[in-house]
Amino acid sequence: MLVRKRKARIEARAREAAVMGYTALDRRAPVSEAGRQLLRKAFPDHWSFLLGELALYSFVVLVLTGSYLTLFFSPSMTEGVYDGSYGPLRGLRVSDAYASTLHISFDVRGGLLIRQTHHWAALVFVAALGVHLLRVFFTGAFRRPRELNWAVGVTLFLLALLEGFCGYSLPDDLLSGTGMRTAYTIVTSIPVAGTYLGFLLWGGSYPGHSIVHRLYAVHVYFVPLALMALVGLHLVMVVYLKHTQWAGRGRTNRNVVGQPMVPQFATKSAGLCLMVSGVLVVLGGVAQINPVWDFGPYRTDQVSTDAQPDWYVGFLEGALRLMPPWENTVAGHTLMWNVLVPAVLLPALLFLLLYLYPFFERWITGDLMEHHVCDRPRDRPVRTALGVAALVCYAVLLAAGGNDVTASVFRVSVETLTWIFRVALVAGPVLAFMVAKRACLALQAHDRRLLEEGEESGVVGQSASGGLAERHRPLDAAHRYRLLVRDVPPPLAHPGEAAPRRERLRAALSAWFSRDRVDMPATDEQRLQITGRTAGPLPPAEE
């Protein structure tokens, strides 16, 4: 009885202290108001918005599994004789990094499960980030006021690639060592500074003695902390700028229609987190990935057959294989264009274009409005075609990264296959751009026909003259709203031949970007209502 009374008094004092502390804090900061607004924040309900959450929760699994693996991994290139549980490698000289990876896989309870779950989570994390960026691009969710958040997302993707490569290289097996040999060649291909950078990073001549330890520090400390900071910044900006939403009745650029964070969104999000975690653990348990014991320890005089990197850097491997063997010597320095162009300049140009694209589109369209309603990809045919062309280019490079395996399977010479991929790399994106643009315009024409004639009913009727025709029924109001309410700015007017060349170029690019469209049948009153629903919450800023 005394114990119960004492416990009750302690609980009462704790509640009183908590209430007093919260009251004191709330009087000095808007805690209650901010908490109320956050808990009631509206989240639009659409499956495409879950892609970012997939990346977030796979990152959580990555952090948890990676924290466990750090307890047993030894980031050292010091060699010793392996005497662990895996018999086929017993007696071989291996590095401490490779031996500790085998120890995790065969001797640590649950180690192989955690290690494979970690690898699968890394693949899902990068894939979800990439698809999320594609969703943002194709729907125009990068436009004002979200340009900075787009840059944060691109930086997250870049850091995810770096994090994946570092983790992939840590075991010091023959497959990852082959990748490190390629990385060393890429670094040393940089003019003038390349040799010094390679000596600095590898701690001496290749293969050096410090690269695994330094990759471990980058993989465990620097990049994860940067990722956490950027993820936090991204989420804060999503809360502050509000979420984008798809066009629908009652949804405009001036509101957000959705479910509140608590309890609906929080419950769904928690369920998705558990599902992602469960699927990744199941994959880690039943789907083998990166069996380093089959590859063996890294030796500089050996190379693994059919060596392929993880898919997210496979395009660099393909670019290296397709580039002709061009080299020049300038002022005593060898310029390895066959490595510098595909592995340094190409990815640098790719990410530069990703960072600058929102500002490029804003410049050529002259669109300074705030946008909170997503575009349908078909309504922006040129932007969609550019994205499809980039995907085709990436797919060709990824396929070229395995040209030796493809040539062996289909009994085609590697030289012939390489030339096929070179032609596809040039012609494929152009053809994809043309096809995607025409497909978008055809879908717009289909939308116009639906608005004019209605949708097919499946009922065939006979006219008074005896003709047979399928009957159509009018579209419902929600469907008509989605088709009519679209925000497609017209091309800029030509400034005249006397205007500066920059303005004439801008007008020409604007015409190319926005000229081709199919106008929807709408009355003057409907057009006025559409203008009101697509108007931004703030007037456009002056340039």
Coordinates of C-alpha atoms in Angstrom, one line a residue, residues 187-523:
V187 CA 40.3 10.0 -60.6
T188 CA 43.7 9.9 -62.3
S189 CA 42.1 10.9 -65.6
I190 CA 41.5 14.4 -64.3
P191 CA 44.1 16.7 -66.0
V192 CA 47.0 17.9 -63.9
A193 CA 45.4 17.2 -60.5
G194 CA 44.4 13.6 -61.1
T195 CA 47.6 11.9 -60.1
Y196 CA 47.9 14.0 -56.9
L197 CA 44.3 13.2 -56.0
G198 CA 44.8 9.5 -56.6
F199 CA 47.9 9.5 -54.4
L200 CA 46.1 11.4 -51.7
L201 CA 42.9 9.3 -51.6
W202 CA 44.6 5.9 -51.9
G203 CA 47.4 6.8 -49.5
G204 CA 50.2 6.1 -52.1
S205 CA 50.5 4.2 -55.3
Y206 CA 47.6 1.9 -56.2
P207 CA 46.2 -0.1 -54.4
G208 CA 47.5 1.9 -51.5
H209 CA 46.8 1.1 -47.8
S210 CA 44.3 3.7 -46.7
I211 CA 41.4 3.7 -49.2
V212 CA 39.1 1.3 -47.3
H213 CA 39.6 3.2 -44.0
R214 CA 38.8 6.5 -45.7
L215 CA 35.8 5.1 -47.5
Y216 CA 34.6 3.7 -44.2
A217 CA 34.8 7.2 -42.6
V218 CA 32.9 8.7 -45.5
H219 CA 30.3 5.9 -45.6
V220 CA 29.6 5.8 -41.8
Y221 CA 30.1 9.4 -40.7
F222 CA 30.2 12.2 -43.3
V223 CA 27.6 11.1 -45.9
P224 CA 25.0 9.8 -43.5
L225 CA 25.1 13.0 -41.4
A226 CA 24.8 15.0 -44.6
L227 CA 21.9 12.8 -45.7
M228 CA 20.1 13.2 -42.3
A229 CA 20.5 17.0 -42.4
L230 CA 19.2 17.2 -46.0
V231 CA 16.3 14.8 -45.3
G232 CA 15.4 17.0 -42.3
L233 CA 15.6 20.2 -44.4
H234 CA 13.5 18.6 -47.1
L235 CA 10.8 17.6 -44.7
V236 CA 10.8 21.1 -43.1
M237 CA 10.4 22.7 -46.5
V238 CA 7.6 20.3 -47.4
V239 CA 5.7 21.3 -44.3
Y240 CA 6.4 25.0 -44.8
L241 CA 5.7 25.2 -48.6
K242 CA 2.8 22.7 -48.3
H243 CA 2.4 19.6 -50.4
T244 CA 1.6 19.6 -54.1
Q245 CA -1.6 18.0 -55.2
W246 CA -3.3 16.7 -58.3
A247 CA -6.0 18.7 -60.0
G248 CA -9.5 17.9 -58.7
R249 CA -12.7 19.5 -57.6
G250 CA -12.0 22.0 -54.8
R251 CA -8.2 21.8 -55.4
T252 CA -6.5 25.0 -56.5
N253 CA -3.1 26.8 -56.2
R254 CA -4.4 28.5 -53.1
N255 CA -5.3 25.5 -50.9
V256 CA -4.3 22.0 -49.9
V257 CA -7.0 19.3 -49.8
G258 CA -6.1 16.1 -48.0
Q259 CA -6.2 14.1 -44.8
P260 CA -4.7 15.6 -41.6
M261 CA -1.4 14.3 -40.3
V262 CA -3.0 12.9 -37.1
P263 CA -4.5 10.3 -37.1
Q264 CA -5.1 9.4 -40.8
F265 CA -1.8 10.2 -42.4
A266 CA 0.3 9.1 -39.4
T267 CA -1.5 5.8 -39.3
K268 CA -1.0 5.1 -43.0
S269 CA 2.6 6.3 -42.9
A270 CA 3.4 4.0 -39.9
G271 CA 1.8 1.1 -41.8
L272 CA 3.9 1.8 -44.9
C273 CA 7.1 2.0 -42.7
L274 CA 6.3 -1.5 -41.3
M275 CA 5.6 -2.8 -44.7
V276 CA 8.8 -1.5 -46.2
S277 CA 10.9 -2.8 -43.3
G278 CA 9.2 -6.2 -43.5
V279 CA 9.8 -6.5 -47.3
L280 CA 13.4 -5.5 -47.0
V281 CA 14.0 -8.1 -44.2
V282 CA 12.3 -10.8 -46.2
L283 CA 14.5 -9.9 -49.2
G284 CA 17.5 -10.0 -46.9
G285 CA 16.5 -13.5 -45.8
V286 CA 15.6 -15.2 -49.1
A287 CA 17.3 -13.3 -51.9
Q288 CA 21.0 -13.6 -51.9
I289 CA 23.0 -10.5 -52.8
N290 CA 26.7 -9.7 -53.0
P291 CA 28.1 -13.1 -52.0
V292 CA 31.6 -11.9 -51.4
W293 CA 32.8 -15.5 -50.5
D294 CA 32.2 -16.5 -54.1
F295 CA 34.2 -13.6 -55.5
G296 CA 37.2 -14.1 -53.3
P297 CA 39.6 -11.5 -51.9
Y298 CA 40.9 -8.7 -54.1
R299 CA 44.2 -9.2 -55.9
T300 CA 45.6 -6.5 -58.2
D301 CA 46.6 -9.0 -60.8
Q302 CA 43.1 -10.6 -61.0
V303 CA 39.8 -9.5 -62.3
S304 CA 36.3 -11.0 -61.7
T305 CA 34.6 -12.2 -64.8
D306 CA 31.2 -10.7 -65.7
A307 CA 32.1 -7.9 -63.2
Q308 CA 29.1 -5.5 -63.1
P309 CA 28.6 -2.6 -60.6
D310 CA 25.3 -2.0 -58.8
W311 CA 22.6 -0.6 -61.2
Y312 CA 22.8 3.0 -60.1
V313 CA 26.4 3.4 -61.3
G314 CA 26.0 1.0 -64.2
F315 CA 25.5 3.9 -66.7
L316 CA 29.1 5.0 -66.0
E317 CA 30.4 1.6 -66.8
G318 CA 28.4 1.7 -70.1
A319 CA 29.7 5.1 -70.9
L320 CA 33.3 3.9 -70.4
R321 CA 32.8 1.0 -72.7
L322 CA 31.2 3.0 -75.5
M323 CA 33.7 5.8 -75.5
P324 CA 36.4 5.5 -78.3
P325 CA 40.0 5.1 -77.1
W326 CA 41.0 8.8 -77.6
E327 CA 44.1 10.2 -75.9
N328 CA 46.2 13.3 -76.4
T329 CA 49.4 14.7 -74.9
V330 CA 49.4 18.4 -74.1
A331 CA 52.3 20.1 -72.4
G332 CA 53.6 16.8 -71.1
H333 CA 50.2 15.8 -69.7
T334 CA 48.2 12.9 -71.1
L335 CA 44.5 13.7 -71.5
M336 CA 42.6 10.4 -71.4
W337 CA 39.4 11.5 -73.1
N338 CA 38.2 7.8 -73.1
V339 CA 37.9 8.1 -69.3
L340 CA 37.6 11.8 -68.6
V341 CA 34.6 12.4 -70.9
P342 CA 32.3 9.5 -69.9
A343 CA 33.2 9.2 -66.2
V344 CA 33.9 12.8 -65.2
L345 CA 32.4 15.3 -67.6
L346 CA 29.2 13.3 -68.3
P347 CA 28.0 12.9 -64.7
A348 CA 29.1 16.5 -64.0
L349 CA 27.0 17.7 -66.9
L350 CA 24.1 15.5 -65.9
F351 CA 23.8 16.9 -62.4
L352 CA 24.5 20.4 -63.6
L353 CA 21.5 20.1 -65.9
L354 CA 19.4 18.7 -63.1
Y355 CA 20.2 21.6 -60.8
L356 CA 19.6 24.2 -63.4
Y357 CA 16.5 22.8 -65.2
P358 CA 13.9 24.6 -63.0
F359 CA 15.5 27.9 -63.7
F360 CA 15.9 27.1 -67.4
E361 CA 12.2 26.3 -67.8
R362 CA 11.1 29.4 -65.8
W363 CA 13.3 31.5 -68.1
I364 CA 12.0 30.2 -71.4
T365 CA 8.3 30.1 -70.3
G366 CA 8.4 33.5 -68.4
D367 CA 6.3 31.7 -65.7
L368 CA 6.8 33.4 -62.4
M369 CA 3.6 32.2 -60.7
E370 CA 3.6 29.9 -57.7
H371 CA 2.4 26.4 -58.5
H372 CA 0.8 23.9 -56.1
V373 CA -1.2 21.8 -58.5
C374 CA 0.7 19.1 -60.4
D375 CA 0.8 19.0 -64.2
R376 CA -0.3 15.9 -66.0
P377 CA 2.7 14.8 -68.1
R378 CA 0.6 14.8 -71.3
D379 CA -0.1 18.6 -70.8
R380 CA 3.6 19.4 -71.0
P381 CA 4.7 17.4 -74.1
V382 CA 8.2 18.8 -74.5
R383 CA 9.1 18.5 -70.8
T384 CA 7.8 14.9 -70.8
A385 CA 9.7 14.1 -74.0
L386 CA 12.9 15.4 -72.6
G387 CA 12.5 13.2 -69.5
V388 CA 11.7 10.2 -71.7
A389 CA 14.8 10.9 -73.9
A390 CA 17.0 11.1 -70.8
L391 CA 15.6 7.8 -69.5
V392 CA 16.3 6.1 -72.9
C393 CA 19.8 7.5 -72.8
Y394 CA 20.3 6.1 -69.3
A395 CA 18.9 2.7 -70.3
V396 CA 21.2 2.4 -73.3
L397 CA 24.3 3.2 -71.1
L398 CA 23.1 0.7 -68.5
A399 CA 22.7 -2.0 -71.1
A400 CA 26.1 -1.2 -72.6
G401 CA 27.7 -1.7 -69.2
G402 CA 27.0 -5.4 -69.6
N403 CA 27.9 -5.7 -73.3
D404 CA 30.4 -8.5 -72.7
V405 CA 27.7 -10.6 -70.9
T406 CA 25.2 -9.8 -73.6
A407 CA 27.7 -10.7 -76.4
S408 CA 28.4 -14.1 -74.7
V409 CA 24.8 -15.0 -74.1
F410 CA 23.6 -14.0 -77.7
R411 CA 26.8 -15.1 -79.4
V412 CA 27.4 -11.6 -80.9
S413 CA 30.9 -10.0 -81.1
V414 CA 31.6 -7.4 -78.5
E415 CA 32.7 -4.9 -81.3
T416 CA 29.4 -5.3 -83.2
L417 CA 27.4 -4.9 -80.0
T418 CA 29.4 -1.8 -79.0
W419 CA 28.7 -0.1 -82.3
I420 CA 25.0 -1.0 -81.9
F421 CA 24.9 0.7 -78.5
R422 CA 26.8 3.7 -79.9
V423 CA 24.2 4.2 -82.6
A424 CA 21.4 3.7 -80.1
L425 CA 23.0 6.2 -77.7
V426 CA 22.7 8.9 -80.4
A427 CA 19.5 7.9 -82.2
G428 CA 17.6 6.4 -79.3
P429 CA 17.0 9.6 -77.3
V430 CA 16.0 11.6 -80.4
L431 CA 13.5 8.9 -81.5
A432 CA 12.2 8.7 -77.9
F433 CA 11.7 12.4 -77.7
M434 CA 9.7 12.4 -81.0
V435 CA 7.6 9.5 -80.0
A436 CA 6.9 10.7 -76.4
K437 CA 5.9 14.2 -77.7
R438 CA 3.5 12.8 -80.3
A439 CA 2.0 10.4 -77.7
C440 CA 1.4 13.4 -75.3
L441 CA -0.3 15.4 -78.1
A442 CA -2.4 12.3 -79.0
L443 CA -3.5 11.9 -75.4
Q444 CA -4.5 15.6 -75.3
A445 CA -6.5 15.1 -78.5
H446 CA -8.2 12.1 -76.8
D447 CA -9.1 14.3 -73.8
R448 CA -10.6 16.9 -76.2
R449 CA -12.7 14.2 -77.8
L450 CA -13.9 13.0 -74.5
L451 CA -15.0 16.5 -73.5
E452 CA -16.8 17.0 -76.8
E453 CA -18.4 13.5 -77.3
G454 CA -18.3 12.0 -73.8
E455 CA -17.0 8.6 -72.9
E456 CA -18.0 5.3 -74.5
S457 CA -20.9 3.6 -73.0
G458 CA -20.6 0.2 -74.6
V459 CA -24.2 0.4 -75.9
V460 CA -24.8 0.4 -79.6
G461 CA -27.9 2.1 -80.9
Q462 CA -29.6 2.4 -84.2
S463 CA -30.6 5.7 -85.7
A464 CA -33.8 6.6 -87.5
S465 CA -32.0 6.1 -90.8
G466 CA -30.9 2.6 -89.8
G467 CA -27.2 3.4 -89.0
L468 CA -25.5 1.8 -86.1
A469 CA -23.3 3.8 -83.7
E470 CA -22.1 3.5 -80.2
R471 CA -23.7 5.8 -77.7
H472 CA -21.7 8.1 -75.5
R473 CA -22.4 9.4 -72.0
P474 CA -21.2 12.8 -70.7
L475 CA -18.2 12.9 -68.4
D476 CA -18.9 13.4 -64.8
A477 CA -18.0 16.7 -63.2
A478 CA -14.9 15.5 -61.5
H479 CA -13.4 14.0 -64.7
R480 CA -14.2 17.2 -66.7
Y481 CA -12.5 19.2 -64.0
R482 CA -9.3 17.2 -64.3
L483 CA -9.3 17.6 -68.1
L484 CA -10.1 21.3 -68.2
V485 CA -8.2 22.8 -65.2
R486 CA -4.6 22.8 -66.5
D487 CA -2.0 25.4 -66.2
V488 CA -0.2 25.6 -69.5
P489 CA 1.3 29.1 -70.2
P490 CA 1.3 30.3 -73.8
P491 CA 4.6 30.9 -75.6
L492 CA 6.3 34.2 -75.2
A493 CA 5.6 36.8 -78.0
H494 CA 8.5 37.4 -80.4
P495 CA 10.3 40.6 -79.3
G496 CA 11.1 41.6 -82.9
E497 CA 14.3 41.5 -85.0
A498 CA 15.7 44.6 -83.3
A499 CA 15.6 43.0 -79.9
P500 CA 18.8 41.6 -78.3
R501 CA 19.8 38.2 -79.4
R502 CA 19.2 36.8 -75.9
E503 CA 15.5 37.8 -76.0
R504 CA 15.1 36.4 -79.5
L505 CA 16.6 33.1 -78.4
R506 CA 14.3 33.1 -75.4
A507 CA 11.3 33.6 -77.6
A508 CA 12.4 30.9 -80.0
L509 CA 12.9 28.4 -77.1
S510 CA 9.6 29.4 -75.6
A511 CA 7.8 28.7 -78.9
W512 CA 9.5 25.3 -79.2
F513 CA 8.6 24.4 -75.6
S514 CA 5.0 25.6 -75.4
R515 CA 3.7 26.0 -79.0
D516 CA 2.4 22.4 -79.6
R517 CA -0.7 21.8 -77.6
V518 CA -4.4 20.8 -78.1
D519 CA -6.8 23.4 -76.7
M520 CA -9.7 22.1 -74.7
P521 CA -13.3 23.1 -75.6
A522 CA -14.4 25.5 -72.9
T523 CA -16.8 28.4 -72.7

